[in-house]
Each structure stands twice: as structure tokens, then as C-alpha cells.
């Protein structure tokens, strides 16, 4: 009889326990949401020179870190470290250890970023060479004839006058004599290898699309802020005159 009463009591209490557990889970979820909200950084008003300089330094440092491949850094940990130094707190990593770790991280980050850039450029070239009208030379240079001329073919020792527009594979224009409204003159051997090769295949009056692999362009160095390392370059080139 006692066993029956105990079982009956347990059965009756189960819905209440389930309800209580459900309510507890809801409260935990609510608390976690509130904690996450409290952790969110508050917006800052740049009301004086110190705040502006501080924010500006953050912009410069973060931009530099991201450009070097450090886009996976933990911003919270970075902020804690800065605060610990400024508040003279005991550091979790001493400077010598921190230097070693950071160097290793940044080296790996740069290698990972460059690997992605190389792969992306190669994918573009592999797909592009299958398109109608695109020809590939022994060096890997790709070109497509847009308009054919009948004039002279320049030699490596010649100067040429050209109009051009240079783009990255995503369509970003990094240089254009067309936009400036003024053609440029230079020596055939004074430019990147992809240009030097292509110009000696062209006739005066030709307009070509050039697809230049990174090894015939700016390679691992890139060029300035606009052309990243290992970038495939896309040029529309019009050979106006062989001088």
C-alpha cells in the first residue's frame, strides 16, 4: 500500500517538476541574454582630443593588424591586455613571451592569408583561360583581342604610348590613364614582365585584355595599398603608338 501511495505521489509531482525545470531554463536563458547585453561595449562619444586620439590610434592599429592577416584576433583579449598595461596590473604574459607568441601568430596569419590569395588568383586564371577568345602564352600570360590594329610591333628597346585601365579580379580599378584622360609613354622593358611580353605581341591600334599572373606582375610584394601580394591583374590596353 505504501509503495502504491509513493508511486502515485511521484506521478502527481512529475508535471510540477517538469514545469519547474522549464521555468528554470527560461530564467537561465534570460540571464544569459542580460549578461551578453551587459558585456557589449557601450558606444563612445569623441568629446575631446584625448578620446579622438585614442580612437584614432585604435583605428590605425586595427587596420594595420587586419591588413597583415590578423583578422582572427580576439578583440576582448586585446582590450584586456591594453587595460592591464595602462592600469599597471599583473600581466598574464610577460613581454618576452608575448613577443614570441605574437611573432608566431602573425607569421602563420600572413602565410594563411597569402595561401588564400594565391589560390584565389589561380582559380580565376583557370576559369578565365577556358573563356571564348582567351589565349595563353607559354609564360602563363592570358590575353584576349578586343580590337585589331595593323601598325608596327614594338621591340623591347622601343618606347610606346598607350591607354590602359588596370583592375583587380574583383573589378576594383587601381589605375587608369583613360580616367585621367591622358595616355602614357614608357619603355617596353620598364614595366612588369606581363606588360613587356604582351606589348611585343601587339600592333599599333590593338586593344587587348591582359590577364597577368602574379609571377608576371608584382608577385609577393604587391604594389602600394591597392595591389595586394600575389594578385592577378586585369588590364585593358590600347597600343596607340610605337615611338
JSON list of N, CA and C in Angstrom, two decimals, residues 25-96:
[
{"chain": "A", "resi": 25, "resn": "UNK", "atom": "N", "xyz": [14.89, 26.85, -16.97]},
{"chain": "A", "resi": 25, "resn": "UNK", "atom": "CA", "xyz": [15.62, 27.02, -18.23]},
{"chain": "A", "resi": 25, "resn": "UNK", "atom": "C", "xyz": [15.34, 28.37, -18.87]},
{"chain": "A", "resi": 26, "resn": "UNK", "atom": "N", "xyz": [14.10, 28.81, -18.76]},
{"chain": "A", "resi": 26, "resn": "UNK", "atom": "CA", "xyz": [13.74, 30.12, -19.30]},
{"chain": "A", "resi": 26, "resn": "UNK", "atom": "C", "xyz": [14.46, 31.24, -18.57]},
{"chain": "A", "resi": 27, "resn": "UNK", "atom": "N", "xyz": [14.57, 31.10, -17.24]},
{"chain": "A", "resi": 27, "resn": "UNK", "atom": "CA", "xyz": [15.26, 32.11, -16.44]},
{"chain": "A", "resi": 27, "resn": "UNK", "atom": "C", "xyz": [16.75, 32.15, -16.78]},
{"chain": "A", "resi": 28, "resn": "UNK", "atom": "N", "xyz": [17.34, 30.95, -16.95]},
{"chain": "A", "resi": 28, "resn": "UNK", "atom": "CA", "xyz": [18.76, 30.87, -17.32]},
{"chain": "A", "resi": 28, "resn": "UNK", "atom": "C", "xyz": [19.00, 31.54, -18.67]},
{"chain": "A", "resi": 29, "resn": "UNK", "atom": "N", "xyz": [18.12, 31.26, -19.63]},
{"chain": "A", "resi": 29, "resn": "UNK", "atom": "CA", "xyz": [18.25, 31.87, -20.96]},
{"chain": "A", "resi": 29, "resn": "UNK", "atom": "C", "xyz": [18.15, 33.39, -20.87]},
{"chain": "A", "resi": 30, "resn": "UNK", "atom": "N", "xyz": [17.22, 33.86, -20.04]},
{"chain": "A", "resi": 30, "resn": "UNK", "atom": "CA", "xyz": [17.03, 35.30, -19.88]},
{"chain": "A", "resi": 30, "resn": "UNK", "atom": "C", "xyz": [18.27, 35.93, -19.24]},
{"chain": "A", "resi": 31, "resn": "UNK", "atom": "N", "xyz": [18.82, 35.27, -18.22]},
{"chain": "A", "resi": 31, "resn": "UNK", "atom": "CA", "xyz": [20.01, 35.78, -17.55]},
{"chain": "A", "resi": 31, "resn": "UNK", "atom": "C", "xyz": [21.21, 35.83, -18.50]},
{"chain": "A", "resi": 32, "resn": "UNK", "atom": "N", "xyz": [21.36, 34.77, -19.30]},
{"chain": "A", "resi": 32, "resn": "UNK", "atom": "CA", "xyz": [22.47, 34.75, -20.27]},
{"chain": "A", "resi": 32, "resn": "UNK", "atom": "C", "xyz": [22.35, 35.89, -21.27]},
{"chain": "A", "resi": 33, "resn": "UNK", "atom": "N", "xyz": [21.13, 36.17, -21.69]},
{"chain": "A", "resi": 33, "resn": "UNK", "atom": "CA", "xyz": [20.90, 37.27, -22.63]},
{"chain": "A", "resi": 33, "resn": "UNK", "atom": "C", "xyz": [21.25, 38.61, -21.98]},
{"chain": "A", "resi": 34, "resn": "UNK", "atom": "N", "xyz": [20.88, 38.76, -20.70]},
{"chain": "A", "resi": 34, "resn": "UNK", "atom": "CA", "xyz": [21.17, 40.00, -19.99]},
{"chain": "A", "resi": 34, "resn": "UNK", "atom": "C", "xyz": [22.67, 40.18, -19.78]},
{"chain": "A", "resi": 35, "resn": "UNK", "atom": "N", "xyz": [23.36, 39.06, -19.47]},
{"chain": "A", "resi": 35, "resn": "UNK", "atom": "CA", "xyz": [24.82, 39.12, -19.30]},
{"chain": "A", "resi": 35, "resn": "UNK", "atom": "C", "xyz": [25.51, 39.50, -20.60]},
{"chain": "A", "resi": 36, "resn": "UNK", "atom": "N", "xyz": [25.05, 38.91, -21.70]},
{"chain": "A", "resi": 36, "resn": "UNK", "atom": "CA", "xyz": [25.61, 39.23, -23.02]},
{"chain": "A", "resi": 36, "resn": "UNK", "atom": "C", "xyz": [25.41, 40.69, -23.36]},
{"chain": "A", "resi": 37, "resn": "UNK", "atom": "N", "xyz": [24.25, 41.22, -22.98]},
{"chain": "A", "resi": 37, "resn": "UNK", "atom": "CA", "xyz": [23.95, 42.63, -23.25]},
{"chain": "A", "resi": 37, "resn": "UNK", "atom": "C", "xyz": [24.87, 43.53, -22.44]},
{"chain": "A", "resi": 38, "resn": "UNK", "atom": "N", "xyz": [25.12, 43.15, -21.18]},
{"chain": "A", "resi": 38, "resn": "UNK", "atom": "CA", "xyz": [26.00, 43.95, -20.33]},
{"chain": "A", "resi": 38, "resn": "UNK", "atom": "C", "xyz": [27.43, 43.94, -20.83]},
{"chain": "A", "resi": 39, "resn": "UNK", "atom": "N", "xyz": [27.83, 42.82, -21.45]},
{"chain": "A", "resi": 39, "resn": "UNK", "atom": "CA", "xyz": [29.19, 42.70, -21.96]},
{"chain": "A", "resi": 39, "resn": "UNK", "atom": "C", "xyz": [29.43, 43.51, -23.22]},
{"chain": "A", "resi": 40, "resn": "UNK", "atom": "N", "xyz": [28.35, 43.88, -23.90]},
{"chain": "A", "resi": 40, "resn": "UNK", "atom": "CA", "xyz": [28.51, 44.65, -25.13]},
{"chain": "A", "resi": 40, "resn": "UNK", "atom": "C", "xyz": [29.15, 46.00, -24.81]},
{"chain": "A", "resi": 41, "resn": "UNK", "atom": "N", "xyz": [30.17, 46.39, -25.59]},
{"chain": "A", "resi": 41, "resn": "UNK", "atom": "CA", "xyz": [30.80, 47.69, -25.32]},
{"chain": "A", "resi": 41, "resn": "UNK", "atom": "C", "xyz": [29.83, 48.83, -25.61]},
{"chain": "A", "resi": 42, "resn": "UNK", "atom": "N", "xyz": [29.84, 49.80, -24.71]},
{"chain": "A", "resi": 42, "resn": "UNK", "atom": "CA", "xyz": [28.99, 50.96, -24.91]},
{"chain": "A", "resi": 42, "resn": "UNK", "atom": "C", "xyz": [29.60, 51.86, -25.98]},
{"chain": "A", "resi": 43, "resn": "UNK", "atom": "N", "xyz": [28.75, 52.57, -26.69]},
{"chain": "A", "resi": 43, "resn": "UNK", "atom": "CA", "xyz": [29.26, 53.49, -27.69]},
{"chain": "A", "resi": 43, "resn": "UNK", "atom": "C", "xyz": [30.03, 54.60, -26.99]},
{"chain": "A", "resi": 44, "resn": "UNK", "atom": "N", "xyz": [31.03, 55.13, -27.67]},
{"chain": "A", "resi": 44, "resn": "UNK", "atom": "CA", "xyz": [31.85, 56.18, -27.08]},
{"chain": "A", "resi": 44, "resn": "UNK", "atom": "C", "xyz": [31.68, 57.47, -27.86]},
{"chain": "A", "resi": 45, "resn": "UNK", "atom": "N", "xyz": [31.58, 58.56, -27.14]},
{"chain": "A", "resi": 45, "resn": "UNK", "atom": "CA", "xyz": [31.46, 59.88, -27.76]},
{"chain": "A", "resi": 45, "resn": "UNK", "atom": "C", "xyz": [32.83, 60.53, -27.78]},
{"chain": "A", "resi": 46, "resn": "UNK", "atom": "N", "xyz": [33.25, 60.97, -28.94]},
{"chain": "A", "resi": 46, "resn": "UNK", "atom": "CA", "xyz": [34.58, 61.59, -29.08]},
{"chain": "A", "resi": 46, "resn": "UNK", "atom": "C", "xyz": [34.47, 63.07, -28.74]},
{"chain": "A", "resi": 47, "resn": "UNK", "atom": "N", "xyz": [34.42, 63.33, -27.43]},
{"chain": "A", "resi": 47, "resn": "UNK", "atom": "CA", "xyz": [34.12, 64.69, -26.95]},
{"chain": "A", "resi": 47, "resn": "UNK", "atom": "C", "xyz": [35.35, 65.55, -26.75]},
{"chain": "A", "resi": 48, "resn": "UNK", "atom": "N", "xyz": [36.54, 64.96, -26.76]},
{"chain": "A", "resi": 48, "resn": "UNK", "atom": "CA", "xyz": [37.75, 65.77, -26.57]},
{"chain": "A", "resi": 48, "resn": "UNK", "atom": "C", "xyz": [38.90, 65.19, -27.38]},
{"chain": "A", "resi": 49, "resn": "UNK", "atom": "N", "xyz": [40.02, 65.88, -27.36]},
{"chain": "A", "resi": 49, "resn": "UNK", "atom": "CA", "xyz": [41.18, 65.50, -28.17]},
{"chain": "A", "resi": 49, "resn": "UNK", "atom": "C", "xyz": [41.74, 64.15, -27.75]},
{"chain": "A", "resi": 50, "resn": "UNK", "atom": "N", "xyz": [41.77, 63.87, -26.44]},
{"chain": "A", "resi": 50, "resn": "UNK", "atom": "CA", "xyz": [42.32, 62.61, -25.97]},
{"chain": "A", "resi": 50, "resn": "UNK", "atom": "C", "xyz": [41.49, 61.44, -26.48]},
{"chain": "A", "resi": 51, "resn": "UNK", "atom": "N", "xyz": [40.16, 61.56, -26.40]},
{"chain": "A", "resi": 51, "resn": "UNK", "atom": "CA", "xyz": [39.29, 60.49, -26.88]},
{"chain": "A", "resi": 51, "resn": "UNK", "atom": "C", "xyz": [39.45, 60.30, -28.38]},
{"chain": "A", "resi": 52, "resn": "UNK", "atom": "N", "xyz": [39.55, 61.39, -29.11]},
{"chain": "A", "resi": 52, "resn": "UNK", "atom": "CA", "xyz": [39.71, 61.31, -30.56]},
{"chain": "A", "resi": 52, "resn": "UNK", "atom": "C", "xyz": [41.05, 60.65, -30.92]},
{"chain": "A", "resi": 53, "resn": "UNK", "atom": "N", "xyz": [42.11, 61.05, -30.22]},
{"chain": "A", "resi": 53, "resn": "UNK", "atom": "CA", "xyz": [43.42, 60.47, -30.49]},
{"chain": "A", "resi": 53, "resn": "UNK", "atom": "C", "xyz": [43.43, 58.98, -30.13]},
{"chain": "A", "resi": 54, "resn": "UNK", "atom": "N", "xyz": [42.79, 58.63, -29.02]},
{"chain": "A", "resi": 54, "resn": "UNK", "atom": "CA", "xyz": [42.74, 57.23, -28.59]},
{"chain": "A", "resi": 54, "resn": "UNK", "atom": "C", "xyz": [41.98, 56.39, -29.61]},
{"chain": "A", "resi": 55, "resn": "UNK", "atom": "N", "xyz": [40.84, 56.90, -30.04]},
{"chain": "A", "resi": 55, "resn": "UNK", "atom": "CA", "xyz": [40.04, 56.17, -31.03]},
{"chain": "A", "resi": 55, "resn": "UNK", "atom": "C", "xyz": [40.80, 56.08, -32.36]},
{"chain": "A", "resi": 56, "resn": "UNK", "atom": "N", "xyz": [41.42, 57.18, -32.74]},
{"chain": "A", "resi": 56, "resn": "UNK", "atom": "CA", "xyz": [42.18, 57.20, -33.99]},
{"chain": "A", "resi": 56, "resn": "UNK", "atom": "C", "xyz": [43.32, 56.20, -33.97]},
{"chain": "A", "resi": 57, "resn": "UNK", "atom": "N", "xyz": [44.02, 56.08, -32.82]},
{"chain": "A", "resi": 57, "resn": "UNK", "atom": "CA", "xyz": [45.10, 55.11, -32.70]},
{"chain": "A", "resi": 57, "resn": "UNK", "atom": "C", "xyz": [44.55, 53.69, -32.82]},
{"chain": "A", "resi": 58, "resn": "UNK", "atom": "N", "xyz": [43.38, 53.46, -32.24]},
{"chain": "A", "resi": 58, "resn": "UNK", "atom": "CA", "xyz": [42.73, 52.15, -32.37]},
{"chain": "A", "resi": 58, "resn": "UNK", "atom": "C", "xyz": [42.42, 51.81, -33.81]},
{"chain": "A", "resi": 59, "resn": "UNK", "atom": "N", "xyz": [41.94, 52.80, -34.55]},
{"chain": "A", "resi": 59, "resn": "UNK", "atom": "CA", "xyz": [41.64, 52.60, -35.97]},
{"chain": "A", "resi": 59, "resn": "UNK", "atom": "C", "xyz": [42.91, 52.21, -36.74]},
{"chain": "A", "resi": 60, "resn": "UNK", "atom": "N", "xyz": [43.99, 52.94, -36.49]},
{"chain": "A", "resi": 60, "resn": "UNK", "atom": "CA", "xyz": [45.23, 52.68, -37.22]},
{"chain": "A", "resi": 60, "resn": "UNK", "atom": "C", "xyz": [45.81, 51.31, -36.88]},
{"chain": "A", "resi": 61, "resn": "UNK", "atom": "N", "xyz": [45.83, 50.99, -35.59]},
{"chain": "A", "resi": 61, "resn": "UNK", "atom": "CA", "xyz": [46.39, 49.70, -35.17]},
{"chain": "A", "resi": 61, "resn": "UNK", "atom": "C", "xyz": [45.56, 48.54, -35.72]},
{"chain": "A", "resi": 62, "resn": "UNK", "atom": "N", "xyz": [44.23, 48.65, -35.58]},
{"chain": "A", "resi": 62, "resn": "UNK", "atom": "CA", "xyz": [43.36, 47.56, -36.04]},
{"chain": "A", "resi": 62, "resn": "UNK", "atom": "C", "xyz": [43.43, 47.39, -37.55]},
{"chain": "A", "resi": 63, "resn": "UNK", "atom": "N", "xyz": [43.48, 48.49, -38.28]},
{"chain": "A", "resi": 63, "resn": "UNK", "atom": "CA", "xyz": [43.57, 48.42, -39.74]},
{"chain": "A", "resi": 63, "resn": "UNK", "atom": "C", "xyz": [44.87, 47.75, -40.16]},
{"chain": "A", "resi": 64, "resn": "UNK", "atom": "N", "xyz": [45.95, 48.10, -39.48]},
{"chain": "A", "resi": 64, "resn": "UNK", "atom": "CA", "xyz": [47.25, 47.51, -39.80]},
{"chain": "A", "resi": 64, "resn": "UNK", "atom": "C", "xyz": [47.26, 46.02, -39.49]},
{"chain": "A", "resi": 65, "resn": "UNK", "atom": "N", "xyz": [46.70, 45.63, -38.34]},
{"chain": "A", "resi": 65, "resn": "UNK", "atom": "CA", "xyz": [46.67, 44.23, -37.96]},
{"chain": "A", "resi": 65, "resn": "UNK", "atom": "C", "xyz": [45.84, 43.41, -38.94]},
{"chain": "A", "resi": 66, "resn": "UNK", "atom": "N", "xyz": [44.68, 43.92, -39.33]},
{"chain": "A", "resi": 66, "resn": "UNK", "atom": "CA", "xyz": [43.82, 43.20, -40.27]},
{"chain": "A", "resi": 66, "resn": "UNK", "atom": "C", "xyz": [44.50, 43.05, -41.62]},
{"chain": "A", "resi": 67, "resn": "UNK", "atom": "N", "xyz": [45.18, 44.10, -42.06]},
{"chain": "A", "resi": 67, "resn": "UNK", "atom": "CA", "xyz": [45.81, 44.05, -43.38]},
{"chain": "A", "resi": 67, "resn": "UNK", "atom": "C", "xyz": [46.95, 43.04, -43.43]},
{"chain": "A", "resi": 68, "resn": "UNK", "atom": "N", "xyz": [47.54, 42.73, -42.25]},
{"chain": "A", "resi": 68, "resn": "UNK", "atom": "CA", "xyz": [48.64, 41.77, -42.19]},
{"chain": "A", "resi": 68, "resn": "UNK", "atom": "C", "xyz": [48.17, 40.35, -41.92]},
{"chain": "A", "resi": 69, "resn": "UNK", "atom": "N", "xyz": [46.85, 40.16, -41.88]},
{"chain": "A", "resi": 69, "resn": "UNK", "atom": "CA", "xyz": [46.32, 38.82, -41.67]},
{"chain": "A", "resi": 69, "resn": "UNK", "atom": "C", "xyz": [45.83, 38.55, -40.27]},
{"chain": "A", "resi": 70, "resn": "UNK", "atom": "N", "xyz": [45.90, 39.55, -39.39]},
{"chain": "A", "resi": 70, "resn": "UNK", "atom": "CA", "xyz": [45.46, 39.36, -38.01]},
{"chain": "A", "resi": 70, "resn": "UNK", "atom": "C", "xyz": [43.99, 39.59, -37.79]},
{"chain": "A", "resi": 71, "resn": "UNK", "atom": "N", "xyz": [43.17, 39.14, -38.75]},
{"chain": "A", "resi": 71, "resn": "UNK", "atom": "CA", "xyz": [41.73, 39.40, -38.65]},
{"chain": "A", "resi": 71, "resn": "UNK", "atom": "C", "xyz": [41.02, 38.40, -37.75]},
{"chain": "A", "resi": 72, "resn": "UNK", "atom": "N", "xyz": [41.75, 37.41, -37.20]},
{"chain": "A", "resi": 72, "resn": "UNK", "atom": "CA", "xyz": [41.12, 36.44, -36.30]},
{"chain": "A", "resi": 72, "resn": "UNK", "atom": "C", "xyz": [41.47, 36.71, -34.84]},
{"chain": "A", "resi": 73, "resn": "UNK", "atom": "N", "xyz": [42.11, 37.84, -34.56]},
{"chain": "A", "resi": 73, "resn": "UNK", "atom": "CA", "xyz": [42.46, 38.19, -33.18]},
{"chain": "A", "resi": 73, "resn": "UNK", "atom": "C", "xyz": [41.21, 38.34, -32.32]},
{"chain": "A", "resi": 74, "resn": "UNK", "atom": "N", "xyz": [41.33, 37.99, -31.04]},
{"chain": "A", "resi": 74, "resn": "UNK", "atom": "CA", "xyz": [40.24, 38.14, -30.08]},
{"chain": "A", "resi": 74, "resn": "UNK", "atom": "C", "xyz": [40.27, 39.57, -29.55]},
{"chain": "A", "resi": 75, "resn": "UNK", "atom": "N", "xyz": [39.29, 40.37, -29.94]},
{"chain": "A", "resi": 75, "resn": "UNK", "atom": "CA", "xyz": [39.27, 41.79, -29.58]},
{"chain": "A", "resi": 75, "resn": "UNK", "atom": "C", "xyz": [39.15, 41.97, -28.07]},
{"chain": "A", "resi": 76, "resn": "UNK", "atom": "N", "xyz": [38.38, 41.10, -27.40]},
{"chain": "A", "resi": 76, "resn": "UNK", "atom": "CA", "xyz": [38.23, 41.20, -25.95]},
{"chain": "A", "resi": 76, "resn": "UNK", "atom": "C", "xyz": [39.58, 41.00, -25.25]},
{"chain": "A", "resi": 77, "resn": "UNK", "atom": "N", "xyz": [40.33, 39.97, -25.66]},
{"chain": "A", "resi": 77, "resn": "UNK", "atom": "CA", "xyz": [41.64, 39.72, -25.06]},
{"chain": "A", "resi": 77, "resn": "UNK", "atom": "C", "xyz": [42.60, 40.87, -25.33]},
{"chain": "A", "resi": 78, "resn": "UNK", "atom": "N", "xyz": [42.53, 41.42, -26.53]},
{"chain": "A", "resi": 78, "resn": "UNK", "atom": "CA", "xyz": [43.38, 42.56, -26.89]},
{"chain": "A", "resi": 78, "resn": "UNK", "atom": "C", "xyz": [43.06, 43.76, -26.00]},
{"chain": "A", "resi": 79, "resn": "UNK", "atom": "N", "xyz": [41.77, 44.01, -25.78]},
{"chain": "A", "resi": 79, "resn": "UNK", "atom": "CA", "xyz": [41.34, 45.14, -24.94]},
{"chain": "A", "resi": 79, "resn": "UNK", "atom": "C", "xyz": [41.79, 44.93, -23.49]},
{"chain": "A", "resi": 80, "resn": "UNK", "atom": "N", "xyz": [41.65, 43.71, -22.99]},
{"chain": "A", "resi": 80, "resn": "UNK", "atom": "CA", "xyz": [42.08, 43.41, -21.62]},
{"chain": "A", "resi": 80, "resn": "UNK", "atom": "C", "xyz": [43.57, 43.68, -21.44]},
{"chain": "A", "resi": 81, "resn": "UNK", "atom": "N", "xyz": [44.37, 43.28, -22.43]},
{"chain": "A", "resi": 81, "resn": "UNK", "atom": "CA", "xyz": [45.81, 43.48, -22.33]},
{"chain": "A", "resi": 81, "resn": "UNK", "atom": "C", "xyz": [46.16, 44.96, -22.27]},
{"chain": "A", "resi": 82, "resn": "UNK", "atom": "N", "xyz": [45.52, 45.75, -23.11]},
{"chain": "A", "resi": 82, "resn": "UNK", "atom": "CA", "xyz": [45.77, 47.20, -23.10]},
{"chain": "A", "resi": 82, "resn": "UNK", "atom": "C", "xyz": [45.39, 47.79, -21.76]},
{"chain": "A", "resi": 83, "resn": "UNK", "atom": "N", "xyz": [44.25, 47.37, -21.22]},
{"chain": "A", "resi": 83, "resn": "UNK", "atom": "CA", "xyz": [43.79, 47.89, -19.93]},
{"chain": "A", "resi": 83, "resn": "UNK", "atom": "C", "xyz": [44.75, 47.47, -18.81]},
{"chain": "A", "resi": 84, "resn": "UNK", "atom": "N", "xyz": [45.20, 46.21, -18.85]},
{"chain": "A", "resi": 84, "resn": "UNK", "atom": "CA", "xyz": [46.12, 45.74, -17.81]},
{"chain": "A", "resi": 84, "resn": "UNK", "atom": "C", "xyz": [47.41, 46.56, -17.80]},
{"chain": "A", "resi": 85, "resn": "UNK", "atom": "N", "xyz": [47.94, 46.86, -18.99]},
{"chain": "A", "resi": 85, "resn": "UNK", "atom": "CA", "xyz": [49.17, 47.66, -19.06]},
{"chain": "A", "resi": 85, "resn": "UNK", "atom": "C", "xyz": [48.94, 49.06, -18.53]},
{"chain": "A", "resi": 86, "resn": "UNK", "atom": "N", "xyz": [47.86, 49.69, -18.95]},
{"chain": "A", "resi": 86, "resn": "UNK", "atom": "CA", "xyz": [47.59, 51.08, -18.55]},
{"chain": "A", "resi": 86, "resn": "UNK", "atom": "C", "xyz": [47.25, 51.20, -17.06]},
{"chain": "A", "resi": 87, "resn": "UNK", "atom": "N", "xyz": [46.69, 50.15, -16.50]},
{"chain": "A", "resi": 87, "resn": "UNK", "atom": "CA", "xyz": [46.33, 50.17, -15.08]},
{"chain": "A", "resi": 87, "resn": "UNK", "atom": "C", "xyz": [47.38, 49.50, -14.20]},
{"chain": "A", "resi": 88, "resn": "UNK", "atom": "N", "xyz": [48.55, 49.19, -14.79]},
{"chain": "A", "resi": 88, "resn": "UNK", "atom": "CA", "xyz": [49.66, 48.60, -14.05]},
{"chain": "A", "resi": 88, "resn": "UNK", "atom": "C", "xyz": [49.27, 47.31, -13.32]},
{"chain": "A", "resi": 89, "resn": "UNK", "atom": "N", "xyz": [48.44, 46.50, -13.93]},
{"chain": "A", "resi": 89, "resn": "UNK", "atom": "CA", "xyz": [48.05, 45.22, -13.35]},
{"chain": "A", "resi": 89, "resn": "UNK", "atom": "C", "xyz": [49.08, 44.15, -13.72]},
{"chain": "A", "resi": 90, "resn": "UNK", "atom": "N", "xyz": [49.07, 43.07, -12.97]},
{"chain": "A", "resi": 90, "resn": "UNK", "atom": "CA", "xyz": [49.98, 41.97, -13.27]},
{"chain": "A", "resi": 90, "resn": "UNK", "atom": "C", "xyz": [49.60, 41.37, -14.62]},
{"chain": "A", "resi": 91, "resn": "UNK", "atom": "N", "xyz": [50.57, 41.28, -15.50]},
{"chain": "A", "resi": 91, "resn": "UNK", "atom": "CA", "xyz": [50.31, 40.79, -16.85]},
{"chain": "A", "resi": 91, "resn": "UNK", "atom": "C", "xyz": [50.24, 39.27, -16.87]},
{"chain": "A", "resi": 92, "resn": "UNK", "atom": "N", "xyz": [49.32, 38.75, -17.68]},
{"chain": "A", "resi": 92, "resn": "UNK", "atom": "CA", "xyz": [49.18, 37.30, -17.83]},
{"chain": "A", "resi": 92, "resn": "UNK", "atom": "C", "xyz": [50.28, 36.72, -18.71]},
{"chain": "A", "resi": 93, "resn": "UNK", "atom": "N", "xyz": [50.90, 37.57, -19.53]},
{"chain": "A", "resi": 93, "resn": "UNK", "atom": "CA", "xyz": [52.06, 37.18, -20.34]},
{"chain": "A", "resi": 93, "resn": "UNK", "atom": "C", "xyz": [53.11, 38.27, -20.22]},
{"chain": "A", "resi": 94, "resn": "UNK", "atom": "N", "xyz": [54.34, 37.90, -19.92]},
{"chain": "A", "resi": 94, "resn": "UNK", "atom": "CA", "xyz": [55.40, 38.89, -19.90]},
{"chain": "A", "resi": 94, "resn": "UNK", "atom": "C", "xyz": [55.77, 39.27, -21.33]},
{"chain": "A", "resi": 95, "resn": "UNK", "atom": "N", "xyz": [56.45, 40.40, -21.47]},
{"chain": "A", "resi": 95, "resn": "UNK", "atom": "CA", "xyz": [56.71, 40.95, -22.81]},
{"chain": "A", "resi": 95, "resn": "UNK", "atom": "C", "xyz": [57.49, 39.99, -23.70]},
{"chain": "A", "resi": 96, "resn": "UNK", "atom": "N", "xyz": [58.50, 39.33, -23.14]},
{"chain": "A", "resi": 96, "resn": "UNK", "atom": "CA", "xyz": [59.32, 38.42, -23.98]},
{"chain": "A", "resi": 96, "resn": "UNK", "atom": "C", "xyz": [58.49, 37.26, -24.50]}
]
